mmCIF file of C-alpha atoms and ligand atoms in Angstrom:
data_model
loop_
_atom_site.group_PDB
_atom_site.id
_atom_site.type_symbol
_atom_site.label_atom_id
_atom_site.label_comp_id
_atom_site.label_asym_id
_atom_site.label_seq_id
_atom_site.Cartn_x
_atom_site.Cartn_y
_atom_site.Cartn_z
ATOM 1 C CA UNK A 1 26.714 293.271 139.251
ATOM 2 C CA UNK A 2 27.382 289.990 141.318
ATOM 3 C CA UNK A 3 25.645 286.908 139.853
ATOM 4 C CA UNK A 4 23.615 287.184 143.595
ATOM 5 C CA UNK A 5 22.127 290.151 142.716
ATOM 6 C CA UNK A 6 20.914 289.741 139.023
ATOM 7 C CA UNK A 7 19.419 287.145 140.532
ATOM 8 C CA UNK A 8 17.515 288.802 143.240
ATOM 9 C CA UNK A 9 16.684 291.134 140.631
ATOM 10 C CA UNK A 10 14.893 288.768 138.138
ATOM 11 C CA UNK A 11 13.178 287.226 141.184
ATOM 12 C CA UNK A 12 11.829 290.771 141.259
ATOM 13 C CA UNK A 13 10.893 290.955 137.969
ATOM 14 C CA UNK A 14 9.181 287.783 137.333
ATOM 15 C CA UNK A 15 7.037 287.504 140.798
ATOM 16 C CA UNK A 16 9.782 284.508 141.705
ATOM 17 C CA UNK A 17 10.677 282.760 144.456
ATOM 18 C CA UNK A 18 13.703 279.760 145.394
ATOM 19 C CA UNK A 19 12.761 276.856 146.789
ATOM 20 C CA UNK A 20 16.343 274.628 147.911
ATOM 21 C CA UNK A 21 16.627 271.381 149.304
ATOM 22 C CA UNK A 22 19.486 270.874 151.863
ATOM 23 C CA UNK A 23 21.563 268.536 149.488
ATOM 24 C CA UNK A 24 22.333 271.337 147.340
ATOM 25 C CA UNK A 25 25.681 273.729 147.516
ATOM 26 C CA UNK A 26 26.127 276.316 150.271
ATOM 27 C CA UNK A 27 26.198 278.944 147.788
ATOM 28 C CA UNK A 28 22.443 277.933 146.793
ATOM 29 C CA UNK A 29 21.260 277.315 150.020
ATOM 30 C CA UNK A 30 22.240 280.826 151.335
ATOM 31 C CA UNK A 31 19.980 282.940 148.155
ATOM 32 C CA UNK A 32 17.122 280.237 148.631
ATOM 33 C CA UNK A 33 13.814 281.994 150.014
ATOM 34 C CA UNK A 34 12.477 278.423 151.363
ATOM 35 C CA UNK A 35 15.108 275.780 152.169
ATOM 36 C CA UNK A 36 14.123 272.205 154.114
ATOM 37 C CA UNK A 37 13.699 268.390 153.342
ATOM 38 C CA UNK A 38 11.473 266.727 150.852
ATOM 39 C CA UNK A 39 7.757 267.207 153.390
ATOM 40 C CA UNK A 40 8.634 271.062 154.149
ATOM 41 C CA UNK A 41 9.362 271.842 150.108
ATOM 42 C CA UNK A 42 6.308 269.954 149.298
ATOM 43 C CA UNK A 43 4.006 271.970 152.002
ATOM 44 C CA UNK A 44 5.782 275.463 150.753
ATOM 45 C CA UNK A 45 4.961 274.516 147.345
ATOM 46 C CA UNK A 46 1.188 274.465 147.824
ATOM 47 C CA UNK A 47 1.042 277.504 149.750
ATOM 48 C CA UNK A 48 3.417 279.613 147.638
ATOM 49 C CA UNK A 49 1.499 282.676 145.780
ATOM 50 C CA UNK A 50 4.105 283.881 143.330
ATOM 51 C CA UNK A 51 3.746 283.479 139.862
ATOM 52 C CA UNK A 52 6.852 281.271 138.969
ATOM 53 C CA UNK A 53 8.917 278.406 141.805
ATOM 54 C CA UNK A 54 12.551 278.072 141.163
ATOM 55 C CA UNK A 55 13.197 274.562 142.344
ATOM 56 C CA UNK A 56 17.070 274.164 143.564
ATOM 57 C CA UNK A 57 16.804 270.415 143.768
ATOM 58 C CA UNK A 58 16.405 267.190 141.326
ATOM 59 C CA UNK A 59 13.029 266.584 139.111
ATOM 60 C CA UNK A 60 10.672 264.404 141.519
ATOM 61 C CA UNK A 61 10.962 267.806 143.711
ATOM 62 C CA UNK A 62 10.432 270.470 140.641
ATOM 63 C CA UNK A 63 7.597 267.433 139.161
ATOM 64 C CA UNK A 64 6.042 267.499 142.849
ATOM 65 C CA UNK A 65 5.722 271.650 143.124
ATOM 66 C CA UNK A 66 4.370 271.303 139.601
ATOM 67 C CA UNK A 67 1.483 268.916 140.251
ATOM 68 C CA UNK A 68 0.625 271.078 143.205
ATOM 69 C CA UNK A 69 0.721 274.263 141.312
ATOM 70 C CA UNK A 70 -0.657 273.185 137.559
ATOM 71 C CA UNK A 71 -1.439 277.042 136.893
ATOM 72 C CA UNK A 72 2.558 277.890 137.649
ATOM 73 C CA UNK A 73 5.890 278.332 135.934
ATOM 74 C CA UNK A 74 8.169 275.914 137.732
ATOM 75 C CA UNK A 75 11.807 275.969 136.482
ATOM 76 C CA UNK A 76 14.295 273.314 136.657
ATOM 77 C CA UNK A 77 17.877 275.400 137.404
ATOM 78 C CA UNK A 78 19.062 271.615 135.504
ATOM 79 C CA UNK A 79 16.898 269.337 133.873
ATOM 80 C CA UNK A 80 19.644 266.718 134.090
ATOM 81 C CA UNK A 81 19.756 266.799 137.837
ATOM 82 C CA UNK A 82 17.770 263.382 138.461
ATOM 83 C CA UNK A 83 17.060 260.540 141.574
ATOM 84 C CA UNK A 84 18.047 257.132 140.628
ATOM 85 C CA UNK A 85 15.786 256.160 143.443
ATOM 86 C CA UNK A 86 12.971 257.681 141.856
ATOM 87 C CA UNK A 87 12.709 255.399 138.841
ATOM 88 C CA UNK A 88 13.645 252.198 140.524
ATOM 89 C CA UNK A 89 9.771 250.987 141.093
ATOM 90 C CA UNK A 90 7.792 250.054 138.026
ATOM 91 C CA UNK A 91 4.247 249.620 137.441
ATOM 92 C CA UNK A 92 3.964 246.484 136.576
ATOM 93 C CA UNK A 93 5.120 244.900 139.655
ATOM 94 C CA UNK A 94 2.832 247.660 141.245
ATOM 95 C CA UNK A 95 -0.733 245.723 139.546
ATOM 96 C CA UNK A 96 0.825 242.436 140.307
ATOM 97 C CA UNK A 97 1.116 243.140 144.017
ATOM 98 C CA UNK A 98 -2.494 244.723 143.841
ATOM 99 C CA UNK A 99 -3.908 241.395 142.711
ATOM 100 C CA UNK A 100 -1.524 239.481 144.943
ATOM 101 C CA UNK A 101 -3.497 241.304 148.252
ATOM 102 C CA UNK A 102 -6.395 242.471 149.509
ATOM 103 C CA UNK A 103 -6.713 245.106 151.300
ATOM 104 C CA UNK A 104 -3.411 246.636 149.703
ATOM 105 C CA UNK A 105 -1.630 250.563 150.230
ATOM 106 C CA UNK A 106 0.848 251.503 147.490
ATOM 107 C CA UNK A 107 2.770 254.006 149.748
ATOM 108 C CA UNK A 108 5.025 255.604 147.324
ATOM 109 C CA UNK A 109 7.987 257.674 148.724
ATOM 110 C CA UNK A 110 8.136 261.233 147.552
ATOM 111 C CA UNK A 111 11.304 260.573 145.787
ATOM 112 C CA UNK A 112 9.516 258.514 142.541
ATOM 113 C CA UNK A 113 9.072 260.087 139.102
ATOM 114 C CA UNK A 114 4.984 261.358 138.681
ATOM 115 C CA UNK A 115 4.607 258.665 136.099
ATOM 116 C CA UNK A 116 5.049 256.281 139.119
ATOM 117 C CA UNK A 117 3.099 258.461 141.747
ATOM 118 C CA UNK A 118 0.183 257.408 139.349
ATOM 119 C CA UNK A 119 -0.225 254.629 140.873
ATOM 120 C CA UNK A 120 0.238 254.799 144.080
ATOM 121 C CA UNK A 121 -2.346 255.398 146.880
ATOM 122 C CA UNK A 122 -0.196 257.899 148.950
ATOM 123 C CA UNK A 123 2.791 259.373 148.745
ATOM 124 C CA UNK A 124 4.945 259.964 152.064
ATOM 125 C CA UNK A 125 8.641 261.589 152.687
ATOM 126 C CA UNK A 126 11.027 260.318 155.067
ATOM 127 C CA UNK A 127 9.615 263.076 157.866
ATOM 128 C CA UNK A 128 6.076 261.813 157.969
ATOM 129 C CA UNK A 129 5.892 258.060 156.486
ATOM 130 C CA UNK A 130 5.570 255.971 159.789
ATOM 131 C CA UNK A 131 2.329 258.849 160.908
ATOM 132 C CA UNK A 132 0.814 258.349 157.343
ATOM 133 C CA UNK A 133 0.879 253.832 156.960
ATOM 134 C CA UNK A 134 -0.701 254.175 160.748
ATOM 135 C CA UNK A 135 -3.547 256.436 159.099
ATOM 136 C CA UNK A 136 -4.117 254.095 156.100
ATOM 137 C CA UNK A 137 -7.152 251.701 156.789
ATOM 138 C CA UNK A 138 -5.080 248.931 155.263
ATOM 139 C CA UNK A 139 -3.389 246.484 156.738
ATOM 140 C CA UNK A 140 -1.236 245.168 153.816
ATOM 141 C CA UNK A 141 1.608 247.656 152.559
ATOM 142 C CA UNK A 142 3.444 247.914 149.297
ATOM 143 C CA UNK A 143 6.117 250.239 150.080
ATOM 144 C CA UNK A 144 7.878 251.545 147.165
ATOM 145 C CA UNK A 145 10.482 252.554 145.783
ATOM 146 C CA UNK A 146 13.206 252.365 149.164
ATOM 147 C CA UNK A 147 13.618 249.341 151.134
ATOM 148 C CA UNK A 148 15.515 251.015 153.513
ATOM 149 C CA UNK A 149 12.712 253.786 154.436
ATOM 150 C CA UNK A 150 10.362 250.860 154.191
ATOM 151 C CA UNK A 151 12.443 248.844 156.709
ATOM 152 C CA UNK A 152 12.544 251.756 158.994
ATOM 153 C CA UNK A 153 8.226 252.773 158.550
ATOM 154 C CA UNK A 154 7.809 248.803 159.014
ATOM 155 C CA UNK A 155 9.605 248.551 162.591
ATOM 156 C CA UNK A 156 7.444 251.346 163.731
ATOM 157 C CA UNK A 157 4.719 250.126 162.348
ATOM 158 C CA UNK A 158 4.385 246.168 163.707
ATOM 159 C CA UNK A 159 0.625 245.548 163.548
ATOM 160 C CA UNK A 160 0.712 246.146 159.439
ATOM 161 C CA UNK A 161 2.163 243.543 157.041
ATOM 162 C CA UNK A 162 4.984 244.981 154.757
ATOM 163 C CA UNK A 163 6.128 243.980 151.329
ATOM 164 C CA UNK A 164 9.347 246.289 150.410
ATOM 165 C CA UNK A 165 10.275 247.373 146.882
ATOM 166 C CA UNK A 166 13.888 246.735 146.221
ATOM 167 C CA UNK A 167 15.128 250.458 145.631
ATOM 168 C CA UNK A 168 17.678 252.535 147.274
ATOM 169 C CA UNK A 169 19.603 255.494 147.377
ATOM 170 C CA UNK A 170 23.110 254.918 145.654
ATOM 171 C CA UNK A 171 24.389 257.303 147.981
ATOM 172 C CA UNK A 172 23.169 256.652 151.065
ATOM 173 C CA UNK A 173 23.012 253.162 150.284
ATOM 174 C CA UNK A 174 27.249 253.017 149.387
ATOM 175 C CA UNK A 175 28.188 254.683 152.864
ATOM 176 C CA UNK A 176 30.942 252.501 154.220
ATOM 177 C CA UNK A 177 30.448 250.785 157.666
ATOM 178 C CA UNK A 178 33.966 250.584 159.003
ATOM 179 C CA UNK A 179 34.326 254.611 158.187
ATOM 180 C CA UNK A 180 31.731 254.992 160.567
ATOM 181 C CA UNK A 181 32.923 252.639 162.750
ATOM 182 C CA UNK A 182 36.299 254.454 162.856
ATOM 183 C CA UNK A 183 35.035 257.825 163.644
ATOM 184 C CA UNK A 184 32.940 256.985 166.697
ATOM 185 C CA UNK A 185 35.900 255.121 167.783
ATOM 186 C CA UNK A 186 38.021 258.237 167.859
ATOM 187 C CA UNK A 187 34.839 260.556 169.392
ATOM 188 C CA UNK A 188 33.143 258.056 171.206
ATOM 189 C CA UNK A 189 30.681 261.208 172.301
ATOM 190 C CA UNK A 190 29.347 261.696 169.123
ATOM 191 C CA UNK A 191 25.702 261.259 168.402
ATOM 192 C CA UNK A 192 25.032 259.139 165.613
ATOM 193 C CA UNK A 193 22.420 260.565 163.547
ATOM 194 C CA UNK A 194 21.009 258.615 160.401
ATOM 195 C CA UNK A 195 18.689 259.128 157.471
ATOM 196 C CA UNK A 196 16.391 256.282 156.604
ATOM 197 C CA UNK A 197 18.257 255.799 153.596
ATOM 198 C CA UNK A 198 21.444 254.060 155.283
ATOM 199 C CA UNK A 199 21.377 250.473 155.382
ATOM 200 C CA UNK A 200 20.324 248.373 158.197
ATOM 201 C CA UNK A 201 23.929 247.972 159.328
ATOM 202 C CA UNK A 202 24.289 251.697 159.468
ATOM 203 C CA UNK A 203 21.090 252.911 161.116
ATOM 204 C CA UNK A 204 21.524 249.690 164.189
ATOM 205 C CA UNK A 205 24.133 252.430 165.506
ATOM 206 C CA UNK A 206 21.692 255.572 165.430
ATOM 207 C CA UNK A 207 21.158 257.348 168.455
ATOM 208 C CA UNK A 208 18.462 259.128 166.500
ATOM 209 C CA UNK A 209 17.162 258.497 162.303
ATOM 210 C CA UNK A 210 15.204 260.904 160.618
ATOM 211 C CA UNK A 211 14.628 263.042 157.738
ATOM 212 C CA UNK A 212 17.079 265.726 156.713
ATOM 213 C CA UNK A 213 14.838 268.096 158.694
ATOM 214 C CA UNK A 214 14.768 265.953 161.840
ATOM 215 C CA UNK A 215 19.023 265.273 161.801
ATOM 216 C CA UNK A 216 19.464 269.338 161.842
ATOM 217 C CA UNK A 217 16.290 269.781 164.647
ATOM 218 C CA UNK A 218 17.521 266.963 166.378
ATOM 219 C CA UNK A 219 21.091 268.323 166.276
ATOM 220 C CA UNK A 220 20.107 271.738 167.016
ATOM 221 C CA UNK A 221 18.207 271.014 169.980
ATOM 222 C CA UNK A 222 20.323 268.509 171.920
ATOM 223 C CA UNK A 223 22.705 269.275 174.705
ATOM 224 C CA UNK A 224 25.690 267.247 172.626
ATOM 225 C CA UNK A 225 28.448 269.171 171.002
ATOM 226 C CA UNK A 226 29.381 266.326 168.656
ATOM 227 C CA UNK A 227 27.658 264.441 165.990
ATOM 228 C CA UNK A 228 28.372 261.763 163.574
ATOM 229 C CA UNK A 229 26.306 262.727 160.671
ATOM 230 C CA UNK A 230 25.533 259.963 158.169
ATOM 231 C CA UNK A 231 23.657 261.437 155.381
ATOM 232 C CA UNK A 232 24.426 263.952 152.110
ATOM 233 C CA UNK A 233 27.442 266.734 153.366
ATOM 234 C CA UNK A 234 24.595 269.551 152.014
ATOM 235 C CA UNK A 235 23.256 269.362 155.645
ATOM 236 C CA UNK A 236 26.762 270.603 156.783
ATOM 237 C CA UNK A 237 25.902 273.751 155.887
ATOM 238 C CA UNK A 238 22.482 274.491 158.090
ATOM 239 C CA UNK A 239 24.014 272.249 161.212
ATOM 240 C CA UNK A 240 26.849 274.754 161.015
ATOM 241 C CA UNK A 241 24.841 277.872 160.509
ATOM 242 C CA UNK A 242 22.464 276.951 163.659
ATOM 243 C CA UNK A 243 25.228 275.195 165.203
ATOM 244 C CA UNK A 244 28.882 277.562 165.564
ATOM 245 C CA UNK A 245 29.710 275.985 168.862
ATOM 246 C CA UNK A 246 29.342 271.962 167.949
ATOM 247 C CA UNK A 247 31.351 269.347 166.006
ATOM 248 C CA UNK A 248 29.907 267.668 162.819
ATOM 249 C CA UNK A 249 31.599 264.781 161.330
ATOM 250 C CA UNK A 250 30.827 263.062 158.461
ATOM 251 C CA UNK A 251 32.072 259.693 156.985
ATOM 252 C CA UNK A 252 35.964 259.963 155.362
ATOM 253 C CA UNK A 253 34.102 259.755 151.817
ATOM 254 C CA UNK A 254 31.893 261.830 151.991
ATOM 255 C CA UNK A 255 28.281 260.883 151.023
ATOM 256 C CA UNK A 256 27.602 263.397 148.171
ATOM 257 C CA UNK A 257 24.290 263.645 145.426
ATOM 258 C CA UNK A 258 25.941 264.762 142.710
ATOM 259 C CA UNK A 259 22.605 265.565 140.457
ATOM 260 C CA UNK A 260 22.424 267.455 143.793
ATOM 261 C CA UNK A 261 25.642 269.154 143.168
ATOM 262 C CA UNK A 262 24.260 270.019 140.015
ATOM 263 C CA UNK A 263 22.540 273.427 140.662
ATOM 264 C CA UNK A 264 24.478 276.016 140.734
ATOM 265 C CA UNK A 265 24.021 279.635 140.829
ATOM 266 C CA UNK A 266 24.656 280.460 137.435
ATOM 267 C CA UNK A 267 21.910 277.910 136.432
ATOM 268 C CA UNK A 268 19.981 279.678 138.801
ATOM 269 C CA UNK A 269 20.321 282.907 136.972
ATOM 270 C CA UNK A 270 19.845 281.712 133.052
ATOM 271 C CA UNK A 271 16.862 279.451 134.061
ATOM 272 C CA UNK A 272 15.136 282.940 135.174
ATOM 273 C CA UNK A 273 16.514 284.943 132.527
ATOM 274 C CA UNK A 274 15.347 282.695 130.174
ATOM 275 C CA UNK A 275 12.781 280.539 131.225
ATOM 276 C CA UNK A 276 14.019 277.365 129.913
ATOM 277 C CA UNK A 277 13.564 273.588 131.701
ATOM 278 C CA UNK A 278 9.748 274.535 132.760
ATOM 279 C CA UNK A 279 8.158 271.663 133.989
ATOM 280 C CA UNK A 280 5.553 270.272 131.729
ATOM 281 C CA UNK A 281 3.582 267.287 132.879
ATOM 282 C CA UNK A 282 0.327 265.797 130.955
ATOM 283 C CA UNK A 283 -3.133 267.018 132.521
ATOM 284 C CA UNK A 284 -3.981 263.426 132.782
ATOM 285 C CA UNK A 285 -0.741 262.119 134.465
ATOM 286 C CA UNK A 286 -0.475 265.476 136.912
ATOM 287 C CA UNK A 287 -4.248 264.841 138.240
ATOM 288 C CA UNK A 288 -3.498 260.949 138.486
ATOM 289 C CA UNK A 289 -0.301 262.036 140.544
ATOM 290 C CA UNK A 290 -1.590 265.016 142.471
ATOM 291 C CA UNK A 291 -4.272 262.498 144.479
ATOM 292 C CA UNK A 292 -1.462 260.642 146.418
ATOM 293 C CA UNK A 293 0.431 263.452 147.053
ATOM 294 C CA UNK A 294 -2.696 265.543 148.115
ATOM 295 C CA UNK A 295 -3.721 262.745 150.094
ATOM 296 C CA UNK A 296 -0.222 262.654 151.873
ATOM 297 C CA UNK A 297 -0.837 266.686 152.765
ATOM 298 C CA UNK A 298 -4.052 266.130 154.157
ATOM 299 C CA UNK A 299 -2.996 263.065 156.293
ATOM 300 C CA UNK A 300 -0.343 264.400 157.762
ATOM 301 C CA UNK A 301 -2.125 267.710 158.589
ATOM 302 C CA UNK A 302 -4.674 265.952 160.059
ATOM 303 C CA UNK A 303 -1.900 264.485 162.395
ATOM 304 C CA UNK A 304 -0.955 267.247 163.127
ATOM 305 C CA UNK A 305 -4.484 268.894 164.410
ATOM 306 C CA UNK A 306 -4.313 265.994 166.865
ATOM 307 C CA UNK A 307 -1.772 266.657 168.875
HETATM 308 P P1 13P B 1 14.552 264.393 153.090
HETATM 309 O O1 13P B 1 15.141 265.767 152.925
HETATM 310 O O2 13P B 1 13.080 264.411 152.924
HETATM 311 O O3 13P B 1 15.022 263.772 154.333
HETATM 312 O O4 13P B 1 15.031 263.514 151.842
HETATM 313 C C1 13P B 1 16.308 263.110 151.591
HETATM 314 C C2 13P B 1 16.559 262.887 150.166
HETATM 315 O O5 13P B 1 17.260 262.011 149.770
HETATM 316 C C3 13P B 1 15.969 263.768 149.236
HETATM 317 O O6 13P B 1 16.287 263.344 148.008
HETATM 318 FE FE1 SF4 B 2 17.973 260.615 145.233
HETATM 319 FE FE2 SF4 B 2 19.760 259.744 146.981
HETATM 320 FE FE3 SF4 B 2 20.247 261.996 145.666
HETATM 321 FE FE4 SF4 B 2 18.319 261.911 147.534
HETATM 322 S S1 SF4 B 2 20.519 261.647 147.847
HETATM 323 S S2 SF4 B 2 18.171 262.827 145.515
HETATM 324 S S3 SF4 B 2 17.547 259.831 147.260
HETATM 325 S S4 SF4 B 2 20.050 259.929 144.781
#
């Protein structure tokens, strides 16, 4: 039997279902049952009924579905596959900017460990940050852990004061100007589409910045037939898929995750056979976590009513 179909099989069995972030291999994005950026994963996860969540991505994302669900098995296909952004706030600095201001929002961006969520006042992903700091009452914002997000909410969002955490994506953060530069030289038609994770450099030549979500909608939905995509090649995949007719280049080094890379469909298949890198998070630490991240749910749904 192909690895594909044990795996359908035990999904069967065990009342399971595959949730896959975009950065993750073709292979895994084609058996996933739910597949979309950081918000969409984080929405699914709430709603899901079955009894156990496979989560194709790194831990923030499994840590996130588990704080939502605390009465579910969710599996890890690798417990190694981790976010260097997610660690790179602390909360030390996070009490010492709480005393510094009044009137002070920790906005913590999705991709933190739950120890750090703690502490935060709302969580946000890169699809629904600049609607959630205009809800906030306050008018001073720590944004943590990714100054380049936080640039990007902060330009939206003039009438609020900013302080940025000094995080970033390592791969986003180490795509290379001139390789961009080069390619929309030789297809000077080419949208430029950008994740909030570039650099300033990089995102001063988007025609359009947004989540992983927003590049493929964005891509899908405009009359262009090419694009210069400058985020993780795991969205070549779904551009492709929705996309046959148009062009999709991406810089000559190619931006890859590899804790991304990680999952693969054989890890897939033993985490469900055996049941092996559960999530386990203290009771204490998940309900401290789950209020920012439930917050972020209901503010953006309320959003959404609105319009
Ligand atoms: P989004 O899919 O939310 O855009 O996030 C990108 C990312 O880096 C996830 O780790
Ligand atoms: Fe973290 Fe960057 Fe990988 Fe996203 S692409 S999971 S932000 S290291």
């Amino acid at each position: 039997m192909e690895i594909t179909q044990k795996i359908e099989q035990l999904k069967n069995e065990k009342d399971a279902v595959i949730l896959a972030h975009y950065y993750v291999r073709p292979e895994v994005q084609k058996i996933a049952d739910y597949i979309g950026d950081s918000f969409y994963l984080a929405q699914v996860a709430e709603k899901l009924t079955n009894q156990v969540i496979v989560f194709a991505g790194v831990s923030f994302m499994g840590e996130s579905a588990k704080i939502l669900n605390p009465e579910k098995t969710v599996l890890l296909p690798d417990a190694c596959a981790d976010c260097a952004m997610a660690h790179m706030a602390d909360a030390e600095t996070i009490q010492r900017m709480r005393k510094a201001y009044e009137d002070l929002a920790v906005v913590c961006y999705i991709n933190s460990t739950a120890e750090l969520k703690r502490y935060a006042d709302v969580c946000v992903t890169s699809a629904n940050a600049v609607k959630i700091v205009k809800e906030l009452p306050n008018q001073n914002i720590y944004f943590i852990p990714d100054r380049n997000l936080a640039r990007v909410v902060a330009a939206q969002v003039p009438e609020k004061h900013f302080v940025f955490h000094d995080g970033f994506c390592p791969v986003h953060e180490q795509m290379k100007l001139e390789e961009i530069l080069e390619i929309k030289e030789g297809h000077p038609a080419a949208l430029v589409l950008v994740h909030p994770e570039c650099p300033e450099s990089i995102c001063a030549l988007a025609d359009y910045i947004g989540s992983t979500s927003g590049i493929i909608r964005y891509a899908t939905e405009s009359d262009a037939e090419e694009f210069l995509i400058c985020t993780e090649n795991g969205v070549r995949y779904e551009l492709e898929q929705k996309n046959p007719g148009k062009k999709f280049y991406f810089p000559k080094t190619e931006p890859v995750c590899t804790d991304m890379k990680r999952i693969t469909l054989e890890k897939i298949w033993e985490v469900l056979e055996t049941g092996k890198n559960a999530v386990e998070i203290d009771r204490i630490f998940a309900d401290q976590a789950r209020e920012p991240l439930r917050k972020m749910l209901d503010l953006a749904a309320k959003k959404e009513d609105r319009r």
